Coordinates of C-alpha atoms in Angstrom, one line a residue:
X1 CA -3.3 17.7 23.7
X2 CA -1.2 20.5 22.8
X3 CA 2.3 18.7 22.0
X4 CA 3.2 15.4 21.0
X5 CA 4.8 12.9 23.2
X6 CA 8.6 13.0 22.6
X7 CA 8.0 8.8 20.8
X8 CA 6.5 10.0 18.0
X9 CA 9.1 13.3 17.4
X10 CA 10.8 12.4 14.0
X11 CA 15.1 12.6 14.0
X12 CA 16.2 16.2 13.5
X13 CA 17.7 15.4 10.0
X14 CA 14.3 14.4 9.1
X15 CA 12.2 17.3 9.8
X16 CA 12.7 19.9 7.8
X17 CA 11.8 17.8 5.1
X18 CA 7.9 17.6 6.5
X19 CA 5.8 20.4 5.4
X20 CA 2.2 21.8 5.3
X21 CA 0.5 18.9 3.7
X22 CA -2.6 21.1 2.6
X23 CA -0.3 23.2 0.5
X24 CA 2.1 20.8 -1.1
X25 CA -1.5 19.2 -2.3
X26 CA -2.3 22.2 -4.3
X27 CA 1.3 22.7 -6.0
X28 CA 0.9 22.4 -9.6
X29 CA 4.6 22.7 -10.2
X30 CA 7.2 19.1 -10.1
X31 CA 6.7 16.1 -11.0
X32 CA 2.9 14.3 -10.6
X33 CA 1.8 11.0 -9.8
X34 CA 0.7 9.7 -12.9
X35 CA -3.2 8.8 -13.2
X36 CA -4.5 6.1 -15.6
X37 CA -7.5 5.7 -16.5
X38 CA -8.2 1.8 -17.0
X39 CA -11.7 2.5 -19.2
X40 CA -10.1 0.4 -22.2
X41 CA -8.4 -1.9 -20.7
X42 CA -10.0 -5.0 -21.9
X43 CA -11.7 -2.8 -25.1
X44 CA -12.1 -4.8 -28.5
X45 CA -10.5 -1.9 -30.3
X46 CA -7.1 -3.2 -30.0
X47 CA -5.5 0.3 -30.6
X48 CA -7.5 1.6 -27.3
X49 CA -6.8 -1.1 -25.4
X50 CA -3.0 -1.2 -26.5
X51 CA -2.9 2.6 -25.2
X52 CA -4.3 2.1 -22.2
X53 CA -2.1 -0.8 -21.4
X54 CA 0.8 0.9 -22.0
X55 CA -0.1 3.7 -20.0
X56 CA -0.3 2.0 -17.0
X57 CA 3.3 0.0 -17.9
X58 CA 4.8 3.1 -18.5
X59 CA 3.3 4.3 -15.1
X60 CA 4.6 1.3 -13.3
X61 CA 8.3 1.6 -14.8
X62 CA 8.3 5.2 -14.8
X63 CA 7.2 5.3 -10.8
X64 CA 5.9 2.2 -9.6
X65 CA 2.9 4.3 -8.1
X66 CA -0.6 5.6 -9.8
X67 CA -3.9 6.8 -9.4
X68 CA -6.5 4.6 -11.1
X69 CA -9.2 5.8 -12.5
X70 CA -12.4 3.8 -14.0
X71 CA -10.7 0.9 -12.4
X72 CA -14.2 -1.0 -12.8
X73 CA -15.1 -1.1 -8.9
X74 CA -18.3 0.9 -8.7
X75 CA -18.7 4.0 -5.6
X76 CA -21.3 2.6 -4.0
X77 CA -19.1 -0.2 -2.9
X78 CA -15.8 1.7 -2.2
X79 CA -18.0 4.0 -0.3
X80 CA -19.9 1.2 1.5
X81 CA -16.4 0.3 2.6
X82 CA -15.6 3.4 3.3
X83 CA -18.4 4.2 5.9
X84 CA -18.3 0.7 7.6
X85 CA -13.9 1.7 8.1
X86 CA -15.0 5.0 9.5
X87 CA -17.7 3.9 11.6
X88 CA -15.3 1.4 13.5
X89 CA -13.0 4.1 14.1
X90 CA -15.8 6.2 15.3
X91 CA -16.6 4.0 18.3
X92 CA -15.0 4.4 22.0
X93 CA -11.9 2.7 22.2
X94 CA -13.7 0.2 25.2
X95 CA -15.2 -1.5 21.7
X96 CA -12.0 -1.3 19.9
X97 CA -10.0 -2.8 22.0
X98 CA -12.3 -6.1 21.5
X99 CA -10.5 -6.2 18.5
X100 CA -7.2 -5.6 19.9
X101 CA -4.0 -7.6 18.5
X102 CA -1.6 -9.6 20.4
X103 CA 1.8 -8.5 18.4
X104 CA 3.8 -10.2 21.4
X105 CA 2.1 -13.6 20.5
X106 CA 2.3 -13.2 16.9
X107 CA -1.2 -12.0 16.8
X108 CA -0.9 -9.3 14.0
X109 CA -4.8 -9.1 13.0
X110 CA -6.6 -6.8 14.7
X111 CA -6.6 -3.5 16.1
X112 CA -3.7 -1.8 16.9
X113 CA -1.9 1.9 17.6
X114 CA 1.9 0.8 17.3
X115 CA 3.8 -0.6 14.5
X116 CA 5.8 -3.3 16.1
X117 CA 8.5 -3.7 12.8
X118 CA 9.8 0.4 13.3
X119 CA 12.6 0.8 11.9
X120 CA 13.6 4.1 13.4
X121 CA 12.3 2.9 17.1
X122 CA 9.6 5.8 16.8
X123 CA 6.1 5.7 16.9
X124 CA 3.7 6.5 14.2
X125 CA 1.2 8.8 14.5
X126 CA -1.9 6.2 13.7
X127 CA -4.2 3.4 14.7
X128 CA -4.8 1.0 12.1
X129 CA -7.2 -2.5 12.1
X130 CA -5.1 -5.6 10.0
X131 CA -6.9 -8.7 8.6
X132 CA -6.9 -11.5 5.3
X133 CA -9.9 -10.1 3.6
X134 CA -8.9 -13.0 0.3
X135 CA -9.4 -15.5 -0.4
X136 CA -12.0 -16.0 2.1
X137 CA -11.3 -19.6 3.1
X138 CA -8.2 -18.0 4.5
X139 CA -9.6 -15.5 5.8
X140 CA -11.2 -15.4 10.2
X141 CA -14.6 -13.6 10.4
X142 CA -14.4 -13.4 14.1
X143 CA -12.1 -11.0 14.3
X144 CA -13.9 -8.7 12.0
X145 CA -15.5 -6.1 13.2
X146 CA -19.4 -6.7 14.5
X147 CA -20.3 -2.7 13.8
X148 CA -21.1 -1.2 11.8
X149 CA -23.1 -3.9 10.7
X150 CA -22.3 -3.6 6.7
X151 CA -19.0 -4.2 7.4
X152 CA -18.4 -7.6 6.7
X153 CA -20.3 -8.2 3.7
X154 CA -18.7 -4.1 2.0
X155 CA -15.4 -5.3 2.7
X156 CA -15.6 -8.9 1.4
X157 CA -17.3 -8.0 -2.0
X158 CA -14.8 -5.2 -2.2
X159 CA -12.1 -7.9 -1.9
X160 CA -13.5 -10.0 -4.5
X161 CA -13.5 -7.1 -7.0
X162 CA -9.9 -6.0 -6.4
X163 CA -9.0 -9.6 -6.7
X164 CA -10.4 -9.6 -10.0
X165 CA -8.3 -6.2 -10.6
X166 CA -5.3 -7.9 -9.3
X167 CA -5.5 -10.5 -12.5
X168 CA -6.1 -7.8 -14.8
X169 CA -2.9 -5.4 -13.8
X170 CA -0.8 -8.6 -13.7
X171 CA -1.5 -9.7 -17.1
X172 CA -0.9 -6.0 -18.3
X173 CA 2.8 -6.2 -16.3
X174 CA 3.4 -9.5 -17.8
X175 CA 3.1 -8.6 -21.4
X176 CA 4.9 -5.6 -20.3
X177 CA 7.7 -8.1 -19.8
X178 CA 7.2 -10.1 -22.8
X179 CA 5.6 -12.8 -21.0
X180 CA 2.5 -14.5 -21.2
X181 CA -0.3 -13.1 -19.6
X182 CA -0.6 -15.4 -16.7
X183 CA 2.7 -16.1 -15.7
X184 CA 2.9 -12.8 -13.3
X185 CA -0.2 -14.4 -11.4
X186 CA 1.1 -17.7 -11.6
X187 CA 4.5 -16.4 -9.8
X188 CA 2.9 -14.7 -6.8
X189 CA 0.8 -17.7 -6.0
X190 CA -2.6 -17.5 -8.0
X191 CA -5.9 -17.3 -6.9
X192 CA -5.6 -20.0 -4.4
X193 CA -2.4 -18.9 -2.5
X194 CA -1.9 -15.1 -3.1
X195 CA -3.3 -13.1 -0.2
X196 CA -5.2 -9.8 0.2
X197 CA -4.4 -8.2 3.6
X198 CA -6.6 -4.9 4.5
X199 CA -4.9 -2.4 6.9
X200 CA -7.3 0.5 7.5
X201 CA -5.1 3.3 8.6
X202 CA -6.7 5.6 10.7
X203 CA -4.3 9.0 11.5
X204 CA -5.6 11.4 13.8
X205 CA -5.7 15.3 14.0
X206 CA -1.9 16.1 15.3
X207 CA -1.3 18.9 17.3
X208 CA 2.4 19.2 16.1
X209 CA 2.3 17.8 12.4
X210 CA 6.1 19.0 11.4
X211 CA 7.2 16.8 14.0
X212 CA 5.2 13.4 13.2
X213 CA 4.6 10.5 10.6
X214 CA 2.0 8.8 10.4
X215 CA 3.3 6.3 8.3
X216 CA 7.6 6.4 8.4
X217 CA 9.2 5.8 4.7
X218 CA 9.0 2.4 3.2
X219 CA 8.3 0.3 0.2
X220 CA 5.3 -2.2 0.0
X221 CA 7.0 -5.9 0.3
X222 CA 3.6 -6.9 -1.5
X223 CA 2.9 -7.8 -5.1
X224 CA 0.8 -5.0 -5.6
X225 CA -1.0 -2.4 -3.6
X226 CA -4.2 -1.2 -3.9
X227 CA -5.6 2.0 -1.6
X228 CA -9.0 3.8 -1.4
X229 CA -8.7 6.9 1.1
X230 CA -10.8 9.8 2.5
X231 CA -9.7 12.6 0.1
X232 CA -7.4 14.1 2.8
X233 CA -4.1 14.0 1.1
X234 CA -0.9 12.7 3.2
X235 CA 0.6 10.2 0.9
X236 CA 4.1 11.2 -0.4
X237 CA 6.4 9.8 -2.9
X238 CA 10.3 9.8 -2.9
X239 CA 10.8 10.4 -6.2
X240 CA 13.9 11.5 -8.4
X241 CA 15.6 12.7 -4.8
X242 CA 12.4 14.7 -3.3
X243 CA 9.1 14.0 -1.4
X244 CA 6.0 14.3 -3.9
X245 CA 2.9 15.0 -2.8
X246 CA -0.1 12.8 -4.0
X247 CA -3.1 14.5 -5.1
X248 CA -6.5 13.5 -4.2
X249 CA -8.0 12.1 -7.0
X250 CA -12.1 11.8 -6.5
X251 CA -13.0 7.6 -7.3
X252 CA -10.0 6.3 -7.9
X253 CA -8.2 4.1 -6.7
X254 CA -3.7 3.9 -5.7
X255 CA -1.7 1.6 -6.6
X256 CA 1.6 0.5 -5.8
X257 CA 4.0 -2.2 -7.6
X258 CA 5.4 -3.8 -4.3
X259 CA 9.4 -5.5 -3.8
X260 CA 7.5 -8.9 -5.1
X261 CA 7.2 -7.8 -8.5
X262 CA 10.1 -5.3 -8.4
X263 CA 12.2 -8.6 -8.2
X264 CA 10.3 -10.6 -10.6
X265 CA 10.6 -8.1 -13.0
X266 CA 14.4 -7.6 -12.1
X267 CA 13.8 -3.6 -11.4
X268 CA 11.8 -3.0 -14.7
X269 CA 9.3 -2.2 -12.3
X270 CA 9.6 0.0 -9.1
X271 CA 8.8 -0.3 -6.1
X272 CA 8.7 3.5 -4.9
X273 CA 9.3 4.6 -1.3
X274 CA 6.6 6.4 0.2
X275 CA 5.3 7.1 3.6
X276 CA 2.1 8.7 5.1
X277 CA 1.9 12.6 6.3
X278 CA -0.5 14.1 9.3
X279 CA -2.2 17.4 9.4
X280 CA -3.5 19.1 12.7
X281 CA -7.3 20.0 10.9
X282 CA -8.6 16.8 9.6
X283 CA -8.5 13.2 10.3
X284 CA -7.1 11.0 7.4
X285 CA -8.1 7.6 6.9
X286 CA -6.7 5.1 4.1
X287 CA -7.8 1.3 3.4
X288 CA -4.8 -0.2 1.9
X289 CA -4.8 -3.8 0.7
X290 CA -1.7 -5.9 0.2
X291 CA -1.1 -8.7 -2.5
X292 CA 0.8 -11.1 -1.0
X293 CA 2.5 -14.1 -2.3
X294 CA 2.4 -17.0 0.1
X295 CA 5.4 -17.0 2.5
X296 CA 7.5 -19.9 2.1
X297 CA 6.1 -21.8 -1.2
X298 CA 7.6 -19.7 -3.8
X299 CA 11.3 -18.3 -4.3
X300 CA 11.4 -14.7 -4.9
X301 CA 14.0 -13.7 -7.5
X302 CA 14.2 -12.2 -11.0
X303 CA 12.4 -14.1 -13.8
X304 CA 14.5 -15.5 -16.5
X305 CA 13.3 -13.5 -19.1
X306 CA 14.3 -10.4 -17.3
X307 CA 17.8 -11.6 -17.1
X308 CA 20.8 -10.9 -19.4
X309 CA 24.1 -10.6 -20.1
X310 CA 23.9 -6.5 -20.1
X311 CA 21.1 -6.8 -17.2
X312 CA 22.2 -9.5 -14.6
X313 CA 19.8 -10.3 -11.9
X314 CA 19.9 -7.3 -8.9
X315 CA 18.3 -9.3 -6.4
X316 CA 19.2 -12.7 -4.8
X317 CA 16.3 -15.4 -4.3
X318 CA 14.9 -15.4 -1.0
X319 CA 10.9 -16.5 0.0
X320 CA 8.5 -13.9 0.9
X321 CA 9.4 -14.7 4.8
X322 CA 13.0 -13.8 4.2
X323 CA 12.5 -10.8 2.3
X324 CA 10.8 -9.9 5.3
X325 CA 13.3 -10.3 7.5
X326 CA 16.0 -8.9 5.3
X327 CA 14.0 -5.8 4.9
X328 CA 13.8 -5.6 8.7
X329 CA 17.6 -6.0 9.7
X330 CA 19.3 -4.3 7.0
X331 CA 19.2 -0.9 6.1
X332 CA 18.3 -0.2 2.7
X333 CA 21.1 1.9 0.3
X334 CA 18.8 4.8 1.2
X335 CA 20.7 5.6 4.2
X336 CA 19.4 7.7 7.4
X337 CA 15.8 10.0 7.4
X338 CA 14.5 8.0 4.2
X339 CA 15.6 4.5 5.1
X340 CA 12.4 2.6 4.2
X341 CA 10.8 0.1 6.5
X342 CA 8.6 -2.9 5.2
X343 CA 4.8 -2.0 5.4
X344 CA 3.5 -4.4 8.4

């Protein structure tokens, strides 16, 4: 196709602020997502492992968004996973659609091509496949994909490994906060109730990319998110008033601090808005897993160590579910173009 369907054109007001993603990439000038490198983070010299830590908890304060380099998770894997996303994508649809979610019913794992929580009543220039990938007697292998035929067991030792990531970044956020080491974890539900959720986001060439999203602004409602991607960039940042551009940064990993511990942490930490960028030469493909704490078993507000006379708590408590919701029915003070929308 030459043009886009008129669904998926963006608001007036909001184009002009989508440009050529392949040269924003390469712009040296502005700000730059910061990159960690997590090599010492568990180091016996206490003076490297201090400095690492505090990288990454000035990275988390400073934008609530970073690259992650020697995160511990080795290429073969994330590239196993990589080619087992890719190959799904690569079939006909007639063996996609075996896989196809039943939003209506409250089906949301699966495959899919339309966001059903838009905020802006557009669609979104992707497909995307949406399952629990941890812990895995929560998660449903039948509605994994059969082909290719690594894809089961890639994904589900790449879930265990990030789950073991998840601990370490938590315990780095909590001493952040002056708390013990576990208490971040224990917050968000620990190993036994804190979900992974996988949403492969697959974004097609676009004929009209200044017009499109592929993914409309939003922050993560997760506790953290973690994303691998295909070196085409199209992630973008709202930062300090503009859109940044994220590099691509060979084997590493993203991560964002989602609402959950933006709350926790009473704002200490951000939750940055971000959204996802098309291009009309290459197709772009993320895997992007969500830390989620368990819906209804844990109240959602700031810790009491965060709290103080001079800092008073900025959120109300609500459970996971109702953040949700609020985030669904009420705009955000970032009013209009950038409002952002929860992730699923």
């Amino acid at each position: 196709i030459e043009r886009i369907p008129k669904e998926y054109i963006r608001p007036e007001e909001e184009r002009p602020s989508i440009g050529d993603i392949f040269a924003e990439e390469k712009m040296d000038g502005g700000p730059q997502v910061p990159t960690v490198d997590l090599k010492g983070i568990n180091s016996e010299d206490l003076e490297v492992r201090e400095k690492c830590r505090e990288e990454l908890r000035k990275a988390a304060v400073d934008w609530g968004v970073m690259h992650l380099v020697n995160h511990g998770i080795p290429e073969e894997l994330t590239g196993r996973v990589k080619a087992a996303g890719e190959g799904f994508f690569g079939q006909p649809i007639e063996e996609k659609e075996k896989y196809a979610n039943d939003q209506a019913a409250g089906n949301v794992q699966g495959y899919g091509s339309k966001l059903a929580n838009n905020a802006s009543g557009q669609l979104e220039w992707e497909d995307y496949f949406f399952h629990c990938v941890f812990p895995e007697d929560k998660t449903d292998l039948s509605i994994w994909p059969k082909t290719p035929s690594d894809y089961i067991a890639a994904t589900r030792e790449y879930a265990k490994q990030l789950r073991a990531l998840t601990t370490t970044v938590l315990a780095v956020l909590s001493q952040g906060l002056g708390l013990e080491e576990e208490r971040l974890e224990k917050e968000v539900g620990g190993m036994e109730e804190l979900l992974l959720q996988m949403k492969i986001n697959y974004y097609p060439k676009c004929p009209q990319p200044e017009l499109a999203l592929g993914v409309e602004a939003h922050t993560d409602v997760s506790a953290l998110t973690f994303i691998l991607h295909n070196m085409v960039p199209g992630l973008q940042l709202f930062y300090e008033g503009k859109w940044v551009t994220a590099k691509c940064v060979p084997n590493s990993i993203i991560m964002h601090v989602g609402d959950t511990v933006e709350i926790l942490s009473n704002g200490k930490y951000k939750s940055i808005p971000h959204r996802g960028v098309v291009n009309r030469e290459k197709v772009r493909v993320s895997w992007a897993v969500f830390c989620e704490p368990p819906k209804e078993k844990i109240i959602l507000q700031p810790l009491p160590e965060t709290v103080s006379e001079a800092d008073p708590p900025r959120f109300p408590p609500r459970t996971f579910a109702q953040h949700i919701k609020h985030k669904l029915f009420r705009l955000t003070d970032q009013e209009g173009a950038d409002t952002p929308k929860p992730d699923e």
